[in-house]
PDB file of C-alpha atoms in Angstrom:
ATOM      1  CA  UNK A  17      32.693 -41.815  18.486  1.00  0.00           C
ATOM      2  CA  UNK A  18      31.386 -45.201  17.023  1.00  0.00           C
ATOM      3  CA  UNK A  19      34.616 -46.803  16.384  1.00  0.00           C
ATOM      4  CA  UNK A  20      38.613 -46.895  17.617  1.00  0.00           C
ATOM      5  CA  UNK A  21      40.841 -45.434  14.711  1.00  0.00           C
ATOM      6  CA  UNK A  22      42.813 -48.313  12.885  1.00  0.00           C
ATOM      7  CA  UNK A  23      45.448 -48.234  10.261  1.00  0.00           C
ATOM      8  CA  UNK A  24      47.104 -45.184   9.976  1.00  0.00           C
ATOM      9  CA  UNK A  25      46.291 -43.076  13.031  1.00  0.00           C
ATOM     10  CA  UNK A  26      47.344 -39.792  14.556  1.00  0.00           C
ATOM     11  CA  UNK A  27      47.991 -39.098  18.378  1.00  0.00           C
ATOM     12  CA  UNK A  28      47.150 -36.689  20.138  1.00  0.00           C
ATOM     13  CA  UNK A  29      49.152 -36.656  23.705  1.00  0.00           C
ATOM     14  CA  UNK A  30      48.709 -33.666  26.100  1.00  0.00           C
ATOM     15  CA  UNK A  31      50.394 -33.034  29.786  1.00  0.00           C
ATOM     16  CA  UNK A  32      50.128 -30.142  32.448  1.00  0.00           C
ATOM     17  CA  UNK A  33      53.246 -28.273  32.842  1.00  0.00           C
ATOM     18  CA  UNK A  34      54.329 -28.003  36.526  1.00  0.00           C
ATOM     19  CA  UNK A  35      51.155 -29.992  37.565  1.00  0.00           C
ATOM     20  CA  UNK A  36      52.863 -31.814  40.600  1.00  0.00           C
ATOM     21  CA  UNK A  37      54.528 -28.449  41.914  1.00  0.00           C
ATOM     22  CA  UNK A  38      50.829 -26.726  41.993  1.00  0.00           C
ATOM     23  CA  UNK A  39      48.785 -29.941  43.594  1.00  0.00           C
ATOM     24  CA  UNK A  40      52.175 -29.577  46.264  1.00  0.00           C
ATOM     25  CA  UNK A  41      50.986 -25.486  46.545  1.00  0.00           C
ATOM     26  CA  UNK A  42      47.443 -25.636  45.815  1.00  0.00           C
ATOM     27  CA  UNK A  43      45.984 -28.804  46.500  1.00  0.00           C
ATOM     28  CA  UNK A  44      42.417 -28.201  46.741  1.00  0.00           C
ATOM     29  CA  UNK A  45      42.181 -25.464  44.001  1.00  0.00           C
ATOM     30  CA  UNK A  46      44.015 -27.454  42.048  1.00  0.00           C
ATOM     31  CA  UNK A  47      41.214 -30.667  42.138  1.00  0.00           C
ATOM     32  CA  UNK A  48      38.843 -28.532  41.119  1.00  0.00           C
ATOM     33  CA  UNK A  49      41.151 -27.382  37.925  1.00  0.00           C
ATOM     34  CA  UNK A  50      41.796 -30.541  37.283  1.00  0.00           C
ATOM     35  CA  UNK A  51      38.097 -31.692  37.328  1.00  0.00           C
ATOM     36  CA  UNK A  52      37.327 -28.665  34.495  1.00  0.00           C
ATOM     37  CA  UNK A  53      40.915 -29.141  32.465  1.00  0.00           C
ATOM     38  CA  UNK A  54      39.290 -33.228  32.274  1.00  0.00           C
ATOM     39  CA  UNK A  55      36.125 -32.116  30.800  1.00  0.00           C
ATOM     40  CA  UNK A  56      36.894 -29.463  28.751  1.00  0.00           C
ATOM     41  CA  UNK A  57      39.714 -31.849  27.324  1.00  0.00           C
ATOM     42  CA  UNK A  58      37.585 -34.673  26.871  1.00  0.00           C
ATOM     43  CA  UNK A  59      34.744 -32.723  25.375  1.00  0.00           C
ATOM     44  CA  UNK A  60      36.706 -30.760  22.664  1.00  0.00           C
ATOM     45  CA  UNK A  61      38.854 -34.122  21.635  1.00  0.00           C
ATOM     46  CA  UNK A  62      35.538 -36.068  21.296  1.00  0.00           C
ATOM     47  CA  UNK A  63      33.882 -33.175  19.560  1.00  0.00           C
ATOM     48  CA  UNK A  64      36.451 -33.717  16.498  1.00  0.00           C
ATOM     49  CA  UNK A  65      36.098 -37.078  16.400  1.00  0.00           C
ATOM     50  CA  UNK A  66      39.093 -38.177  18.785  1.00  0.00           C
ATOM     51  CA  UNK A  67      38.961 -41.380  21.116  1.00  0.00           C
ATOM     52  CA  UNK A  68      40.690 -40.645  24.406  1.00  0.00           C
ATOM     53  CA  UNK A  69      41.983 -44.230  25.161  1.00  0.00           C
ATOM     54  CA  UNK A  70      44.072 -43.119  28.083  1.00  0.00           C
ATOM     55  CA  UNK A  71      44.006 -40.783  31.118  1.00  0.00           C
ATOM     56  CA  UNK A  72      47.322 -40.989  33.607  1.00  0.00           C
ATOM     57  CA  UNK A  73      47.124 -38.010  35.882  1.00  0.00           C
ATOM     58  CA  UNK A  74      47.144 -34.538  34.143  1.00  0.00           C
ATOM     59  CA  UNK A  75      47.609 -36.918  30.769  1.00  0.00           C
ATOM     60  CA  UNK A  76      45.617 -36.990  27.832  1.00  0.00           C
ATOM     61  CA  UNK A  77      45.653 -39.936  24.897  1.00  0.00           C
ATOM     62  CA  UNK A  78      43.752 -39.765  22.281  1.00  0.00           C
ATOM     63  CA  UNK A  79      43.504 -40.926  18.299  1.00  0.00           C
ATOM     64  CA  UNK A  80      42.187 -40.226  15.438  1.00  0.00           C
ATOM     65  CA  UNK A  81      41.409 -41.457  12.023  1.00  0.00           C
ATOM     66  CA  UNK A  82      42.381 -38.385  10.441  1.00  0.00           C
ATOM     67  CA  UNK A  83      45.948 -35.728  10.691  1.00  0.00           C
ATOM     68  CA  UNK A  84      43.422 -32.751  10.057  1.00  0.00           C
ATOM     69  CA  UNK A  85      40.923 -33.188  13.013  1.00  0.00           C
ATOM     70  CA  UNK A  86      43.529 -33.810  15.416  1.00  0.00           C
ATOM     71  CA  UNK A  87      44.969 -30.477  15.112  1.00  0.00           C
ATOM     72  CA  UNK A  88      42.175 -29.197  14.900  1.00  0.00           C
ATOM     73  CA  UNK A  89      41.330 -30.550  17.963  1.00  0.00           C
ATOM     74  CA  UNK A  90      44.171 -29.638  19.963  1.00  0.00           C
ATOM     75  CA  UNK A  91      44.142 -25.834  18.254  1.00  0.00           C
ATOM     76  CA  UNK A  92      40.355 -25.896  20.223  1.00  0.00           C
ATOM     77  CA  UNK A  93      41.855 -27.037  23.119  1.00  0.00           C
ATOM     78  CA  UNK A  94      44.436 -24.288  23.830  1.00  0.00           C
ATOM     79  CA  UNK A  95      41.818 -21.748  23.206  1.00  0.00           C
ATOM     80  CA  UNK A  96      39.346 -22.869  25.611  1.00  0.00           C
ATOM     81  CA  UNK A  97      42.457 -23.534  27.943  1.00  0.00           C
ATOM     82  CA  UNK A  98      44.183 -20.139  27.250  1.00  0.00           C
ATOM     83  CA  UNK A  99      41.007 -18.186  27.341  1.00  0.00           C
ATOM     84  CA  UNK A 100      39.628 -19.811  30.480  1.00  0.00           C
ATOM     85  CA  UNK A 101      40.197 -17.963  34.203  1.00  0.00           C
ATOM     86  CA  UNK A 102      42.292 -20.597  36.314  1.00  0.00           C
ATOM     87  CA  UNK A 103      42.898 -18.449  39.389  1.00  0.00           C
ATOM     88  CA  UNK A 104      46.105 -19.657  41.001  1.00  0.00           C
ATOM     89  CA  UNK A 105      45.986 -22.835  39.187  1.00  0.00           C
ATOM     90  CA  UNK A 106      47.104 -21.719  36.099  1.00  0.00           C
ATOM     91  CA  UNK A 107      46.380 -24.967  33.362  1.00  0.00           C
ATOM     92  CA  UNK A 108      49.325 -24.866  30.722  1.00  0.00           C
ATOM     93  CA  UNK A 109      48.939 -27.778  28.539  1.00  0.00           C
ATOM     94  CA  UNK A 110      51.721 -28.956  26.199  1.00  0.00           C
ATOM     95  CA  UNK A 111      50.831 -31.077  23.349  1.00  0.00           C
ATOM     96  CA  UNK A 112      52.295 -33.312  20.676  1.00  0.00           C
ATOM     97  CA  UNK A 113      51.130 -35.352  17.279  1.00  0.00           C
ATOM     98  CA  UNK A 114      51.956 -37.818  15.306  1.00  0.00           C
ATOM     99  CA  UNK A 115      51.092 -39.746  12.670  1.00  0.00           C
ATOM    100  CA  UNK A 116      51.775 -43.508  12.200  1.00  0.00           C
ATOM    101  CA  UNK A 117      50.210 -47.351  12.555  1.00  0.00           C
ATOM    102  CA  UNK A 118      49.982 -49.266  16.082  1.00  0.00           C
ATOM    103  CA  UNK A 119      49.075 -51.838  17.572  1.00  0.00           C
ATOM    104  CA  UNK A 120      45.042 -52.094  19.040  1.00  0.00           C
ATOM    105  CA  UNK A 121      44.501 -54.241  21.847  1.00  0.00           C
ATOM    106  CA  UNK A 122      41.259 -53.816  24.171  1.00  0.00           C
ATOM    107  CA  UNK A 123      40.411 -50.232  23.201  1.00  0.00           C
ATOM    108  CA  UNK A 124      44.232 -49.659  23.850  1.00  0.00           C
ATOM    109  CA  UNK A 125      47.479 -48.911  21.221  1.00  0.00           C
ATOM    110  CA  UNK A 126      51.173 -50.048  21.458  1.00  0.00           C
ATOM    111  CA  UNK A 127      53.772 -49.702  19.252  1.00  0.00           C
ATOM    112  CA  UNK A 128      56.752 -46.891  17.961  1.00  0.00           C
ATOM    113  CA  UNK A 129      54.282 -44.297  16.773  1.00  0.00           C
ATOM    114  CA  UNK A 130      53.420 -43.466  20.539  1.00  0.00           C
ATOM    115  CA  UNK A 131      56.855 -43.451  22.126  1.00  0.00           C
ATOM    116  CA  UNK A 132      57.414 -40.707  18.907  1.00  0.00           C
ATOM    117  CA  UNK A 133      54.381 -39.065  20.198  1.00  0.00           C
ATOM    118  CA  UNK A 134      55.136 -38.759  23.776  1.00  0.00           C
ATOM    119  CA  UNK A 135      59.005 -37.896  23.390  1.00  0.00           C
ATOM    120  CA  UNK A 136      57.350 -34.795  20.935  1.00  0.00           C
ATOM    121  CA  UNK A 137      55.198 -33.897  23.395  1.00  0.00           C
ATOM    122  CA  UNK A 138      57.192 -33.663  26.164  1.00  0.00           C
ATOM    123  CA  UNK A 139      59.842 -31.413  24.518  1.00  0.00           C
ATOM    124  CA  UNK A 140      57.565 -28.559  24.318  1.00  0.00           C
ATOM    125  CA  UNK A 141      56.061 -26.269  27.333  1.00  0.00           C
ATOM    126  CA  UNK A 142      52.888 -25.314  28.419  1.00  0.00           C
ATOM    127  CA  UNK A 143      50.277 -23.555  25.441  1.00  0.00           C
ATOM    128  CA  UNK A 144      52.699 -25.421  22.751  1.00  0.00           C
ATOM    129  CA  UNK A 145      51.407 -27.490  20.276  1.00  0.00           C
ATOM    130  CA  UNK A 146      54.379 -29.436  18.099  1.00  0.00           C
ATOM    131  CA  UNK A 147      53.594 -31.441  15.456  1.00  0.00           C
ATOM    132  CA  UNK A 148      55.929 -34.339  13.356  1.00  0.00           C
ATOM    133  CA  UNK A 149      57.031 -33.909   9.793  1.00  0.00           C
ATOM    134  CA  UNK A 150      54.799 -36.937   8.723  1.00  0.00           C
ATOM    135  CA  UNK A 151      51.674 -34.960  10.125  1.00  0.00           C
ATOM    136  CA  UNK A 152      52.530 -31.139   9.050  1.00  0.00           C
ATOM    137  CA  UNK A 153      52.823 -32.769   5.448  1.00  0.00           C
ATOM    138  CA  UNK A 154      49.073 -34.732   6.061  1.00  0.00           C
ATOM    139  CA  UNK A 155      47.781 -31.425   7.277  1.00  0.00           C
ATOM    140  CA  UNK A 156      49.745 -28.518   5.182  1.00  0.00           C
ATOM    141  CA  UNK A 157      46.959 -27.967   2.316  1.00  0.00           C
ATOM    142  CA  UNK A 158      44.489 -27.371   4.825  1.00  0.00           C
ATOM    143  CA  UNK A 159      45.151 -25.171   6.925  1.00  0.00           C
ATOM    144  CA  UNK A 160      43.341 -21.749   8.031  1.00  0.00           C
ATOM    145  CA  UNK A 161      43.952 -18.590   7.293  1.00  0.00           C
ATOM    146  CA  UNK A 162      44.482 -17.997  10.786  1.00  0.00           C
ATOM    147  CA  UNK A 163      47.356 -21.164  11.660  1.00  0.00           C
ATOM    148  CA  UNK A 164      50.850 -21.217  10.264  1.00  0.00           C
ATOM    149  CA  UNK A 165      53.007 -24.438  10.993  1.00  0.00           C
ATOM    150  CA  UNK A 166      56.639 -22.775  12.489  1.00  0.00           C
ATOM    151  CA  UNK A 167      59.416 -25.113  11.255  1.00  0.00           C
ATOM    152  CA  UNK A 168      61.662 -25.813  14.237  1.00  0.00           C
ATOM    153  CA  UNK A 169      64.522 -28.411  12.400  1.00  0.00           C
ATOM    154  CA  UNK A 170      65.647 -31.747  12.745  1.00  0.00           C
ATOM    155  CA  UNK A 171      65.773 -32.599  16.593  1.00  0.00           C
ATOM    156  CA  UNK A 172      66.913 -35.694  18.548  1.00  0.00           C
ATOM    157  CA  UNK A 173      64.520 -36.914  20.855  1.00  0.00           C
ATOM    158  CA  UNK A 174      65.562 -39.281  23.878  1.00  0.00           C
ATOM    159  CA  UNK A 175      65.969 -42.868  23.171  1.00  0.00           C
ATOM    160  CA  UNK A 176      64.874 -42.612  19.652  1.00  0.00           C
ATOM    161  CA  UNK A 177      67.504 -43.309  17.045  1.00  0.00           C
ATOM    162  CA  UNK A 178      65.834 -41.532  14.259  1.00  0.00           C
ATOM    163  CA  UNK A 179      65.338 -37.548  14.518  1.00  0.00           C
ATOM    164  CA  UNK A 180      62.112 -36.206  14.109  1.00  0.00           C
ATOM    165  CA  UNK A 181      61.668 -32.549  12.224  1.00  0.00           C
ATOM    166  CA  UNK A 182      59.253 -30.985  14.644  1.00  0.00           C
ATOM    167  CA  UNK A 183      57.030 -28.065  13.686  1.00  0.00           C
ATOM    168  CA  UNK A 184      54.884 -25.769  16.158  1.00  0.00           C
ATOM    169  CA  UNK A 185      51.612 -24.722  15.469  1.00  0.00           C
ATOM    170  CA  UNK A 186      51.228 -21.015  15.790  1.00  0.00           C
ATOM    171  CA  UNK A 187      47.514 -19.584  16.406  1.00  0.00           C
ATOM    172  CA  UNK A 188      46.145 -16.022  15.749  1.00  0.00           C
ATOM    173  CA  UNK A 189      46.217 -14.178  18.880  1.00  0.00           C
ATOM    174  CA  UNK A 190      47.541 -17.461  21.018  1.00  0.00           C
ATOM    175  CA  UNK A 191      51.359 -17.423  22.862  1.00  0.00           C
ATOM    176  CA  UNK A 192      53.806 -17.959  20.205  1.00  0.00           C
ATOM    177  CA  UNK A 193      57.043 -17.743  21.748  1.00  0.00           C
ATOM    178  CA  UNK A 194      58.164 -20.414  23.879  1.00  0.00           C
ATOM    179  CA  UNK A 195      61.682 -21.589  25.403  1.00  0.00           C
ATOM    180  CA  UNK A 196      63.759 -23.858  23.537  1.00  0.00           C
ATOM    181  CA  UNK A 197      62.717 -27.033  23.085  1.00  0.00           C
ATOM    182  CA  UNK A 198      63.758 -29.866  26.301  1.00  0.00           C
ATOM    183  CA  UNK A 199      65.275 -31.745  22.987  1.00  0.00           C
ATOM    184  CA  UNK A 200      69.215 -33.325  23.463  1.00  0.00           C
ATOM    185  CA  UNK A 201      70.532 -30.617  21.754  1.00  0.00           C
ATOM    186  CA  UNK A 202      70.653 -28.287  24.305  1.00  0.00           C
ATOM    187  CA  UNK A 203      72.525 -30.676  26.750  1.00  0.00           C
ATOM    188  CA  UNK A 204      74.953 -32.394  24.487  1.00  0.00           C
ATOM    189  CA  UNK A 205      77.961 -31.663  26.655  1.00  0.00           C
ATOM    190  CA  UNK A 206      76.196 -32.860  30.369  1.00  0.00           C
ATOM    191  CA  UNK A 207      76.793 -29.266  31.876  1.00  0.00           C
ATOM    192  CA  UNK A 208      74.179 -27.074  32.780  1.00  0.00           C
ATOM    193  CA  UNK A 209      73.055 -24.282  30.180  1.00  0.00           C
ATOM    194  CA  UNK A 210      72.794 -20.976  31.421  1.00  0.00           C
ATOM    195  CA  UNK A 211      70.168 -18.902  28.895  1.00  0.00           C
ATOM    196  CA  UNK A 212      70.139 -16.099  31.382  1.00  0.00           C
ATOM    197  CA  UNK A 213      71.983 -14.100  33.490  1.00  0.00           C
ATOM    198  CA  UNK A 214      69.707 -15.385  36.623  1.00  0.00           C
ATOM    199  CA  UNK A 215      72.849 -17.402  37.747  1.00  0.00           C
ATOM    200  CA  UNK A 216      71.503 -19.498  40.783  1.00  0.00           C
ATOM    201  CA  UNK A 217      68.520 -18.573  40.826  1.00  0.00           C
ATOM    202  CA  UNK A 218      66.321 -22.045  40.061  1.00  0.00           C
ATOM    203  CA  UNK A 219      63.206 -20.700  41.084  1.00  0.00           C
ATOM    204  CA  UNK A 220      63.014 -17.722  38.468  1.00  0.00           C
ATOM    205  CA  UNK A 221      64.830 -19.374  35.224  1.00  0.00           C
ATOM    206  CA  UNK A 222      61.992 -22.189  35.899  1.00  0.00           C
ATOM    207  CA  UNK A 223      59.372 -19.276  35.672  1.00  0.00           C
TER     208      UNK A 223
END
């Protein structure tokens, strides 16, 4: 794109679930997973007008001038991802957005609006796309027929003091049902949750 977003911005931040336990497994198929997930990332946010101004690892940053072509974006993202044949490497990409201002320094942002963005995204799981209240109401008269916005409630996300009503985007024929979210709620009393009946057993509750 010809220009960084500035002003009001959305974020677009995306992460591998269970990256480092499959490069431990499956180092070399995992490179070349990696190599595809980066282009196929890059390509699609570009495509929509997003400026990825930061890659850590598995990580994707990116911005954008406008609420609806993020989404947009990341709704292209998981069905390339979800539709693509990863062998045993499979890529499950969480995502999060938000909407707010920041700070641009050297093709770089800083500011609140990201740590919102990155505590969203990493309460979700791999194929789930959450969203912020600010950005479902940016986006809500626009949607297609074939996306509905899921309204998950007002959730408290680590080291933020403010809670943030999170929404997940829910795509026609994409995964739609996903574990609770990583939020504090679920650990509010420091003892270990048992969803399951898999009582000691790590390995499959994880799976």
């Amino acid at each position: 794109m010809s220009s960084i977003p500035s002003g009001t911005i959305t974020f677009l931040f995306t992460d591998i679930e269970r990256s480092t336990r499959m490069w431990e497994e499956h180092s070399l198929e995992m490179k070349s997973s990696l190599e595809k997930h980066d282009k196929l990332m890059r390509q699609t946010i570009e495509s929509f007008s997003g400026y990825v101004f930061k890659t850590v690892g598995d990580a994707f940053c990116a911005s954008f001038s406008n609420a609806g072509d993020a989404v947009s974006a990341a709704i292209e993202c998981q069905k390339k991802l979800q539709s693509t044949d990863w062998g045993i490497t499979p890529i499950k990409v969480r995502m999060g957005i938000h909407t707010g201002s920041a700070d641009e320094r050297n093709g770089d942002y800083f500011g609140q609006t990201l740590n919102r963005t990155a505590r969203l995204m990493s309460v979700g799981h791999g194929c789930q796309i959450l969203i912020s209240k600010v950005t479902q109401e940016l986006i809500l008269d626009k949607l297609a027929v074939e996306i509905e916005l899921k309204n998950l409630g007002s959730r408290r996300l680590k080291d933020l003091d403010r809670s943030e009503n999170i929404f997940q985007v829910n795509i026609k024929n994409l995964e739609k049902k996903f574990p609770p979210l990583r939020t504090l709620e679920i650990a509010v009393n420091n003892l270990p949750l048992q969803l399951t009946n898999f009582i000691g057993r790590g390995d499959e509750i994880e799976d």
